[in-house]
Short mmCIF file of N, CA and C in Angstrom, two decimals:
data_model
loop_
_atom_site.label_atom_id
_atom_site.label_comp_id
_atom_site.label_asym_id
_atom_site.label_seq_id
_atom_site.Cartn_x
_atom_site.Cartn_y
_atom_site.Cartn_z
N UNK H 1 93.99 88.02 132.22
CA UNK H 1 95.04 87.27 131.53
C UNK H 1 96.29 87.24 132.39
N UNK H 2 96.97 86.11 132.46
CA UNK H 2 98.22 86.04 133.21
C UNK H 2 99.26 86.98 132.59
N UNK H 3 99.89 87.76 133.43
CA UNK H 3 100.89 88.70 132.94
C UNK H 3 101.74 89.17 134.10
N UNK H 4 102.84 89.82 133.77
CA UNK H 4 103.65 90.46 134.81
C UNK H 4 102.90 91.69 135.30
N UNK H 5 103.28 92.19 136.46
CA UNK H 5 102.58 93.34 137.03
C UNK H 5 103.58 94.36 137.54
N UNK H 6 103.18 95.61 137.48
CA UNK H 6 103.99 96.72 137.94
C UNK H 6 104.51 96.49 139.36
N UNK H 7 103.72 95.89 140.21
CA UNK H 7 104.14 95.70 141.61
C UNK H 7 105.30 94.71 141.74
N UNK H 8 105.61 93.97 140.69
CA UNK H 8 106.71 93.02 140.73
C UNK H 8 107.97 93.49 140.02
N UNK H 9 107.97 94.72 139.52
CA UNK H 9 109.15 95.21 138.79
C UNK H 9 110.40 95.26 139.66
N UNK H 10 110.23 95.33 140.98
CA UNK H 10 111.40 95.35 141.87
C UNK H 10 112.26 94.10 141.71
N UNK H 11 111.67 93.02 141.21
CA UNK H 11 112.42 91.77 141.06
C UNK H 11 113.52 91.87 140.01
N UNK H 12 113.46 92.87 139.13
CA UNK H 12 114.49 93.03 138.11
C UNK H 12 115.87 93.24 138.74
N UNK H 13 115.94 93.92 139.86
CA UNK H 13 117.22 94.19 140.51
C UNK H 13 117.29 93.69 141.94
N UNK H 14 116.16 93.33 142.53
CA UNK H 14 116.15 92.98 143.94
C UNK H 14 115.96 91.52 144.26
N UNK H 15 115.87 90.66 143.25
CA UNK H 15 115.64 89.24 143.50
C UNK H 15 116.56 88.39 142.62
N UNK H 16 116.65 87.14 142.97
CA UNK H 16 117.52 86.22 142.23
C UNK H 16 117.01 85.93 140.82
N UNK H 17 115.72 86.15 140.61
CA UNK H 17 115.11 85.93 139.29
C UNK H 17 113.97 86.93 139.15
N UNK H 18 113.82 87.50 137.97
CA UNK H 18 112.79 88.53 137.79
C UNK H 18 111.43 87.91 137.48
N UNK H 19 110.40 88.69 137.72
CA UNK H 19 109.05 88.23 137.38
C UNK H 19 108.94 87.96 135.88
N UNK H 20 109.71 88.66 135.07
CA UNK H 20 109.64 88.47 133.62
C UNK H 20 110.17 87.08 133.24
N UNK H 21 111.32 86.71 133.83
CA UNK H 21 111.85 85.37 133.55
C UNK H 21 110.92 84.29 134.09
N UNK H 22 110.37 84.49 135.29
CA UNK H 22 109.44 83.51 135.84
C UNK H 22 108.21 83.34 134.96
N UNK H 23 107.71 84.45 134.43
CA UNK H 23 106.54 84.40 133.55
C UNK H 23 106.86 83.58 132.29
N UNK H 24 108.00 83.87 131.67
CA UNK H 24 108.39 83.12 130.47
C UNK H 24 108.59 81.64 130.77
N UNK H 25 109.19 81.35 131.92
CA UNK H 25 109.39 79.95 132.31
C UNK H 25 108.04 79.25 132.50
N UNK H 26 107.10 79.94 133.11
CA UNK H 26 105.79 79.34 133.37
C UNK H 26 105.06 79.02 132.07
N UNK H 27 105.08 79.95 131.11
CA UNK H 27 104.31 79.72 129.88
C UNK H 27 105.02 78.77 128.92
N UNK H 28 106.32 78.52 129.16
CA UNK H 28 107.05 77.57 128.31
C UNK H 28 107.33 76.25 129.04
N UNK H 29 106.68 76.08 130.18
CA UNK H 29 106.76 74.84 130.95
C UNK H 29 108.18 74.49 131.39
N UNK H 30 108.97 75.51 131.71
CA UNK H 30 110.31 75.30 132.26
C UNK H 30 110.22 75.28 133.79
N UNK H 31 111.22 74.72 134.46
CA UNK H 31 111.20 74.72 135.93
C UNK H 31 111.12 76.14 136.48
N UNK H 32 110.42 76.27 137.60
CA UNK H 32 110.24 77.57 138.24
C UNK H 32 111.03 77.61 139.55
N UNK H 33 112.22 78.22 139.51
CA UNK H 33 112.99 78.31 140.75
C UNK H 33 112.30 79.24 141.75
N UNK H 34 112.54 78.99 143.01
CA UNK H 34 111.98 79.84 144.05
C UNK H 34 112.76 81.16 144.07
N UNK H 35 112.09 82.30 143.89
CA UNK H 35 112.81 83.58 143.94
C UNK H 35 113.36 83.83 145.35
N UNK H 36 114.52 84.44 145.40
CA UNK H 36 115.15 84.81 146.66
C UNK H 36 115.38 86.32 146.63
N UNK H 37 114.97 87.00 147.69
CA UNK H 37 115.20 88.44 147.78
C UNK H 37 116.69 88.66 148.02
N UNK H 38 117.32 89.45 147.14
CA UNK H 38 118.74 89.76 147.29
C UNK H 38 118.98 90.86 148.31
N UNK H 39 118.07 91.82 148.33
CA UNK H 39 118.20 92.95 149.26
C UNK H 39 116.86 93.67 149.30
N UNK H 40 116.61 94.40 150.39
CA UNK H 40 115.38 95.20 150.42
C UNK H 40 115.36 96.14 149.21
N UNK H 41 114.20 96.30 148.60
CA UNK H 41 114.10 97.10 147.38
C UNK H 41 112.89 98.02 147.42
N UNK H 42 113.00 99.10 146.69
CA UNK H 42 111.91 100.05 146.51
C UNK H 42 111.84 100.35 145.03
N UNK H 43 110.63 100.48 144.50
CA UNK H 43 110.46 100.87 143.11
C UNK H 43 109.67 102.16 143.06
N UNK H 44 110.12 103.10 142.25
CA UNK H 44 109.42 104.37 142.08
C UNK H 44 109.04 104.50 140.61
N UNK H 45 107.75 104.68 140.34
CA UNK H 45 107.28 104.90 138.97
C UNK H 45 107.64 106.31 138.53
N UNK H 46 108.03 106.43 137.27
CA UNK H 46 108.30 107.74 136.67
C UNK H 46 107.13 108.05 135.75
N UNK H 47 106.34 109.02 136.16
CA UNK H 47 105.11 109.32 135.45
C UNK H 47 105.15 110.75 134.93
N UNK H 48 105.09 110.89 133.61
CA UNK H 48 105.02 112.19 132.98
C UNK H 48 106.25 113.05 133.16
N UNK H 49 107.41 112.45 133.40
CA UNK H 49 108.62 113.25 133.59
C UNK H 49 109.69 112.81 132.59
N UNK H 50 110.52 113.79 132.19
CA UNK H 50 111.64 113.47 131.31
C UNK H 50 112.70 112.71 132.08
N UNK H 51 113.53 112.00 131.36
CA UNK H 51 114.62 111.27 132.00
C UNK H 51 115.58 112.27 132.65
N UNK H 52 116.07 111.92 133.82
CA UNK H 52 117.02 112.76 134.55
C UNK H 52 118.20 111.86 134.92
N UNK H 53 119.30 112.04 134.24
CA UNK H 53 120.45 111.16 134.46
C UNK H 53 121.10 111.37 135.82
N UNK H 54 120.74 112.45 136.52
CA UNK H 54 121.23 112.64 137.88
C UNK H 54 120.73 111.53 138.80
N UNK H 55 119.60 110.91 138.45
CA UNK H 55 119.09 109.80 139.26
C UNK H 55 120.15 108.70 139.37
N UNK H 56 120.93 108.53 138.32
CA UNK H 56 121.92 107.45 138.30
C UNK H 56 123.12 107.74 139.20
N UNK H 57 123.23 108.98 139.68
CA UNK H 57 124.31 109.32 140.60
C UNK H 57 124.00 108.85 142.02
N UNK H 58 122.76 108.49 142.27
CA UNK H 58 122.36 108.01 143.59
C UNK H 58 122.83 106.58 143.77
N UNK H 59 123.27 106.23 144.98
CA UNK H 59 123.76 104.86 145.19
C UNK H 59 122.66 103.83 145.01
N UNK H 60 122.99 102.73 144.35
CA UNK H 60 122.11 101.57 144.18
C UNK H 60 120.85 101.84 143.36
N UNK H 61 120.85 102.91 142.57
CA UNK H 61 119.69 103.22 141.73
C UNK H 61 119.88 102.63 140.35
N UNK H 62 118.84 101.98 139.85
CA UNK H 62 118.83 101.43 138.49
C UNK H 62 117.67 102.08 137.74
N UNK H 63 117.96 102.69 136.60
CA UNK H 63 116.94 103.34 135.78
C UNK H 63 116.43 102.36 134.74
N UNK H 64 115.12 102.21 134.68
CA UNK H 64 114.46 101.43 133.63
C UNK H 64 113.59 102.41 132.85
N UNK H 65 114.10 102.86 131.71
CA UNK H 65 113.42 103.88 130.90
C UNK H 65 112.74 103.18 129.73
N UNK H 66 111.47 103.47 129.50
CA UNK H 66 110.68 102.74 128.51
C UNK H 66 110.76 103.35 127.10
N UNK H 67 111.46 104.45 126.95
CA UNK H 67 111.63 105.11 125.65
C UNK H 67 110.28 105.45 125.01
N UNK H 68 109.38 105.95 125.85
CA UNK H 68 108.07 106.39 125.38
C UNK H 68 108.05 107.92 125.32
N UNK H 69 107.16 108.45 124.50
CA UNK H 69 106.95 109.89 124.49
C UNK H 69 106.40 110.31 125.85
N UNK H 70 107.00 111.35 126.43
CA UNK H 70 106.56 111.84 127.73
C UNK H 70 105.28 112.65 127.56
N UNK H 71 104.25 112.24 128.31
CA UNK H 71 102.97 112.96 128.34
C UNK H 71 102.50 112.99 129.78
N UNK H 72 101.70 113.98 130.15
CA UNK H 72 101.18 114.03 131.52
C UNK H 72 100.44 112.73 131.87
N UNK H 73 100.75 112.17 133.03
CA UNK H 73 100.07 110.97 133.50
C UNK H 73 100.54 109.66 132.89
N UNK H 74 101.48 109.70 131.97
CA UNK H 74 101.95 108.47 131.31
C UNK H 74 103.17 107.91 132.03
N UNK H 75 103.15 106.62 132.32
CA UNK H 75 104.30 105.97 132.95
C UNK H 75 105.38 105.78 131.88
N UNK H 76 106.55 106.35 132.15
CA UNK H 76 107.63 106.32 131.17
C UNK H 76 108.86 105.55 131.65
N UNK H 77 108.80 105.06 132.88
CA UNK H 77 109.91 104.29 133.41
C UNK H 77 109.75 104.06 134.89
N UNK H 78 110.78 103.45 135.48
CA UNK H 78 110.80 103.28 136.93
C UNK H 78 112.24 103.21 137.42
N UNK H 79 112.40 103.55 138.69
CA UNK H 79 113.69 103.46 139.37
C UNK H 79 113.60 102.33 140.37
#
């Protein structure tokens, strides 16, 4: 099924348009602008760990927390 993918989450902060907006535009037949990379980006999955607000003290870090119960092996967010 067509859907967004974990490998594209970097577009939330690193591109001119996110994969989520592009997906919604595609399924609603809206124009699809060409994404432009704003800056080099890295995404780190947060798996089975509690939120650590010290992450936000790092330069250029954006926390995306999914507000899920933390369990071993469960993806609960990404940086």
